[in-house]
Tab-separated table of C-alpha atoms in Angstrom:
chain	number	residue	atom	x	y	z
A	1	ASP	CA	13.249	2.294	14.104
A	2	THR	CA	10.155	1.339	12.081
A	3	GLU	CA	10.284	4.230	9.661
A	4	VAL	CA	10.597	4.450	5.935
A	5	THR	CA	11.910	7.899	5.045
A	6	GLN	CA	11.256	9.450	1.666
A	7	THR	CA	12.764	12.615	0.260
A	8	PRO	CA	11.766	15.061	-0.975
A	9	LYS	CA	8.200	15.358	0.325
A	10	HIS	CA	7.194	17.550	-2.610
A	11	LEU	CA	8.739	17.918	-6.056
A	12	VAL	CA	7.798	20.055	-9.025
A	13	MET	CA	9.665	19.313	-12.220
A	14	GLY	CA	9.490	20.244	-15.856
A	15	MET	CA	9.107	17.704	-18.609
A	16	THR	CA	12.767	18.013	-19.606
A	17	ASN	CA	14.177	17.779	-16.095
A	18	LYS	CA	15.985	14.886	-14.450
A	19	LYS	CA	15.285	14.293	-10.775
A	20	SER	CA	15.518	11.477	-8.247
A	21	LEU	CA	13.335	10.286	-5.414
A	22	LYS	CA	15.013	8.704	-2.430
A	23	CYS	CA	13.856	6.142	0.109
A	24	GLU	CA	15.655	4.806	3.171
A	25	GLN	CA	14.873	2.182	5.804
A	26	HIS	CA	16.881	0.712	8.660
A	27	MET	CA	14.646	-2.201	9.633
A	28	GLY	CA	16.807	-4.798	7.911
A	29	HIS	CA	14.096	-5.421	5.319
A	30	ARG	CA	15.354	-7.066	2.147
A	31	ALA	CA	12.305	-6.264	-0.006
A	32	MET	CA	11.650	-2.695	-1.144
A	33	TYR	CA	8.918	-1.331	-3.356
A	34	TRP	CA	7.905	1.682	-5.409
A	35	TYR	CA	4.215	2.481	-5.787
A	36	LYS	CA	2.416	5.223	-7.679
A	37	GLN	CA	-0.862	6.570	-6.345
A	38	LYS	CA	-3.239	8.868	-8.172
A	39	ALA	CA	-5.944	10.763	-6.314
A	40	LYS	CA	-8.768	8.562	-4.981
A	41	LYS	CA	-7.119	5.417	-6.349
A	42	PRO	CA	-5.261	2.558	-4.665
A	43	PRO	CA	-1.471	2.487	-4.805
A	44	GLU	CA	-0.249	0.772	-7.979
A	45	LEU	CA	2.847	-1.379	-7.795
A	46	MET	CA	5.701	-0.196	-10.030
A	47	PHE	CA	8.867	-2.018	-8.978
A	48	VAL	CA	9.980	-4.570	-6.405
A	49	TYR	CA	13.547	-5.172	-5.248
A	50	SER	CA	14.461	-8.313	-3.377
A	51	TYR	CA	17.960	-8.572	-1.915
A	52	GLU	CA	18.951	-5.484	-3.907
A	53	LYS	CA	17.970	-7.068	-7.201
A	54	LEU	CA	15.044	-5.970	-9.338
A	55	SER	CA	12.449	-8.726	-9.038
A	56	ILE	CA	9.342	-7.157	-10.517
A	57	ASN	CA	8.843	-4.396	-13.052
A	58	GLU	CA	5.155	-3.857	-13.671
A	59	SER	CA	5.686	-2.710	-17.269
A	60	VAL	CA	6.651	0.764	-16.122
A	61	PRO	CA	7.809	3.233	-18.850
A	62	SER	CA	11.570	3.638	-19.116
A	63	ARG	CA	11.344	7.288	-18.060
A	64	PHE	CA	11.177	5.794	-14.550
A	65	SER	CA	14.434	4.099	-13.584
A	66	PRO	CA	14.787	2.394	-10.199
A	67	GLU	CA	18.038	1.764	-8.391
A	68	CYS	CA	18.877	-0.065	-5.176
A	69	PRO	CA	22.447	0.930	-4.166
A	70	ASN	CA	22.346	-1.116	-0.942
A	71	SER	CA	19.936	-2.926	1.364
A	72	SER	CA	18.795	0.315	3.038
A	73	LEU	CA	18.374	2.635	0.067
A	74	LEU	CA	16.060	2.774	-2.901
A	75	ASN	CA	16.058	5.458	-5.571
A	76	LEU	CA	13.702	6.288	-8.390
A	77	HIS	CA	15.288	8.292	-11.202
A	78	LEU	CA	12.919	10.406	-13.258
A	79	HIS	CA	13.551	11.739	-16.748
A	80	ALA	CA	11.344	13.292	-19.408
A	81	LEU	CA	8.162	12.789	-17.445
A	82	GLN	CA	4.712	13.716	-18.649
A	83	PRO	CA	2.053	15.719	-16.770
A	84	GLU	CA	0.040	12.510	-16.319
A	85	ASP	CA	2.909	11.147	-14.217
A	86	SER	CA	1.976	13.628	-11.505
A	87	ALA	CA	1.054	11.524	-8.464
A	88	LEU	CA	2.060	10.488	-4.967
A	89	TYR	CA	5.046	8.144	-5.163
A	90	LEU	CA	5.264	5.752	-2.253
A	91	CYS	CA	8.170	3.648	-1.108
A	92	ALA	CA	7.655	0.599	1.078
A	93	SER	CA	9.748	-2.123	2.626
A	94	SER	CA	9.083	-5.500	4.148
A	95	SER	CA	10.736	-8.668	5.220
A	96	VAL	CA	10.742	-11.012	2.240
A	97	VAL	CA	8.648	-13.632	4.014
A	98	VAL	CA	6.394	-11.783	6.463
A	99	GLY	CA	3.373	-9.973	5.016
A	100	LYS	CA	3.611	-6.646	6.800
A	101	ALA	CA	4.829	-3.754	4.675
A	102	PHE	CA	5.916	-0.373	5.982
A	103	PHE	CA	5.260	2.686	3.843
A	104	GLY	CA	6.896	6.068	3.723
A	105	GLN	CA	4.910	9.298	3.611
A	106	GLY	CA	5.446	9.569	-0.098
A	107	THR	CA	6.708	12.205	-2.507
A	108	ARG	CA	4.046	14.393	-4.058
A	109	LEU	CA	5.289	14.865	-7.637
A	110	THR	CA	3.941	17.491	-9.991
A	111	VAL	CA	5.120	17.541	-13.612
A	112	VAL	CA	4.600	20.858	-15.371
B	1	GLN	CA	-3.445	-9.485	-12.004
B	2	GLN	CA	-5.549	-11.048	-9.248
B	3	GLN	CA	-8.965	-9.473	-8.708
B	4	VAL	CA	-9.570	-7.947	-5.290
B	5	LYS	CA	-12.831	-6.105	-4.880
B	6	GLN	CA	-13.849	-3.926	-1.972
B	7	SER	CA	-17.258	-2.684	-0.992
B	8	PRO	CA	-18.615	-0.187	-0.395
B	9	GLN	CA	-16.604	2.434	-2.292
B	10	SER	CA	-17.485	5.004	0.325
B	11	LEU	CA	-19.168	4.943	3.697
B	12	ILE	CA	-20.538	7.545	6.068
B	13	VAL	CA	-21.053	6.469	9.670
B	14	GLN	CA	-22.105	8.444	12.704
B	15	LYS	CA	-19.756	8.692	15.632
B	16	GLY	CA	-20.175	5.659	17.846
B	17	GLY	CA	-21.561	3.511	15.038
B	18	ILE	CA	-20.148	0.380	13.425
B	19	SER	CA	-18.267	0.620	10.125
B	20	ILE	CA	-18.120	-2.514	7.976
B	21	ILE	CA	-15.943	-2.872	4.900
B	22	ASN	CA	-15.783	-6.011	2.778
B	23	CYS	CA	-13.117	-7.517	0.566
B	24	ALA	CA	-13.657	-10.298	-1.965
B	25	TYR	CA	-10.754	-12.114	-3.592
B	26	GLU	CA	-10.279	-14.841	-6.183
B	27	ASN	CA	-6.882	-16.364	-5.497
B	28	THR	CA	-7.283	-19.319	-3.123
B	29	ALA	CA	-3.509	-19.359	-2.569
B	30	PHE	CA	-3.692	-16.194	-0.474
B	31	ASP	CA	-2.632	-16.866	3.097
B	32	TYR	CA	-2.350	-13.423	4.651
B	33	PHE	CA	-5.233	-10.962	4.788
B	34	PRO	CA	-4.324	-7.431	5.913
B	35	TRP	CA	-6.173	-4.163	6.054
B	36	TYR	CA	-4.271	-0.936	5.505
B	37	GLN	CA	-5.400	2.521	6.637
B	38	GLN	CA	-4.384	5.634	4.749
B	39	PHE	CA	-4.901	9.239	5.811
B	40	PRO	CA	-4.761	12.019	3.209
B	41	GLY	CA	-1.207	12.891	2.224
B	42	LYS	CA	0.246	9.896	4.091
B	43	GLY	CA	1.369	6.433	3.127
B	44	PRO	CA	-0.779	3.396	3.979
B	45	ALA	CA	-0.186	1.758	7.350
B	46	LEU	CA	-1.011	-1.790	8.351
B	47	LEU	CA	-4.042	-1.745	10.632
B	48	ILE	CA	-4.802	-5.395	11.304
B	49	ALA	CA	-4.239	-8.715	9.552
B	50	ILE	CA	-5.436	-12.296	9.793
B	51	ARG	CA	-4.213	-15.694	8.682
B	52	PRO	CA	-6.704	-18.253	7.299
B	53	ASP	CA	-6.436	-20.646	10.246
B	54	VAL	CA	-8.734	-18.398	12.319
B	55	SER	CA	-12.117	-16.915	11.471
B	56	GLU	CA	-11.874	-13.743	13.506
B	57	LYS	CA	-9.263	-11.473	15.031
B	58	LYS	CA	-9.874	-8.495	17.266
B	59	GLU	CA	-7.513	-5.666	18.137
B	60	GLY	CA	-9.133	-2.956	20.188
B	61	ARG	CA	-12.042	-1.499	18.205
B	62	PHE	CA	-10.952	-3.240	14.992
B	63	THR	CA	-12.032	-6.767	14.039
B	64	ILE	CA	-11.349	-8.867	10.966
B	65	SER	CA	-13.851	-11.571	10.069
B	66	PHE	CA	-12.680	-14.186	7.588
B	67	ASN	CA	-14.883	-16.469	5.485
B	68	LYS	CA	-12.644	-18.857	3.590
B	69	SER	CA	-15.414	-20.664	1.701
B	70	ALA	CA	-16.859	-17.384	0.435
B	71	LYS	CA	-13.380	-15.970	-0.286
B	72	GLN	CA	-14.225	-12.844	1.644
B	73	PHE	CA	-12.927	-10.979	4.652
B	74	SER	CA	-14.294	-7.952	6.403
B	75	LEU	CA	-13.111	-5.109	8.598
B	76	HIS	CA	-15.384	-4.024	11.419
B	77	ILE	CA	-14.718	-0.785	13.269
B	78	MET	CA	-16.680	-0.617	16.504
B	79	ASP	CA	-17.505	2.716	18.183
B	80	SER	CA	-16.307	4.568	15.076
B	81	GLN	CA	-14.588	7.899	15.770
B	82	PRO	CA	-13.971	10.947	13.551
B	83	GLY	CA	-10.253	10.084	13.737
B	84	ASP	CA	-11.049	6.832	11.898
B	85	SER	CA	-11.981	8.852	8.808
B	86	ALA	CA	-9.555	7.565	6.211
B	87	THR	CA	-9.327	5.292	3.186
B	88	TYR	CA	-9.095	1.590	3.904
B	89	PHE	CA	-7.505	-0.950	1.581
B	90	CYS	CA	-7.457	-4.713	1.748
B	91	ALA	CA	-4.336	-6.305	0.292
B	92	PRO	CA	-4.464	-10.111	0.444
B	93	LEU	CA	-1.319	-11.961	-0.545
B	94	TYR	CA	0.485	-15.264	-0.312
B	95	THR	CA	3.607	-15.310	1.775
B	96	THR	CA	5.192	-18.468	0.403
B	97	GLY	CA	8.120	-17.335	-1.629
B	98	PHE	CA	8.170	-13.768	-2.756
B	99	GLN	CA	5.258	-11.513	-1.943
B	100	LYS	CA	3.656	-9.001	-4.227
B	101	LEU	CA	1.461	-6.560	-2.339
B	102	VAL	CA	-1.496	-5.491	-4.491
B	103	PHE	CA	-4.224	-3.305	-3.052
B	104	GLY	CA	-7.977	-3.567	-3.321
B	105	THR	CA	-10.004	-0.718	-4.775
B	106	GLY	CA	-10.316	1.138	-1.462
B	107	THR	CA	-13.125	2.378	0.766
B	108	ARG	CA	-13.343	5.989	1.892
B	109	LEU	CA	-14.777	6.154	5.389
B	110	LEU	CA	-16.163	9.360	6.872
B	111	VAL	CA	-17.217	9.313	10.511
B	112	SER	CA	-19.458	12.265	11.248
B	113	PRO	CA	-19.219	13.897	14.693
């Protein structure tokens, strides 16, 4: 199984809502990532978890809250988002040492 | 943040032609040089990668050429097909210790039928 599964595929939320994005992998990878991608731009790194611990936070606003409950799951909790946060949110995983990363299909988020 | 610059920004190639995309980097510590391919509405997928101990790697129609002294590496797509139309990102990194995957600016390739 070389898949990274993200749910939901699409999400529309209001600025006062609380929602969560979910990501799952069963490749035994111990590094997991959240990226944000705006249209016609490269993915931008948000968070990195290594061995279930937050290793990198790229100065992301606190309205985005990551969580890694176990080695297979990664969540991104969303609260009080702004319309400019609308984007494709991508989850990825990799072995900590090897360079190849596997990406999910992403969650297309629209904040209204 | 390490600078990684891709060129061109966009590229139109006729079917059967050769597509060439370049990536220039600054960090001499990089030791893994991948290219990712992304179709609209999908996540990026690793296409091909090279390590600095070789100057070229070929996988099917895709070739990476690596120039360590110039701090550049290129993706060549031979016999380009309409199905190759996608955005391509380079994402060089160093694999010693923890890796941080940061993408280049991207190149949108359109292969016309």
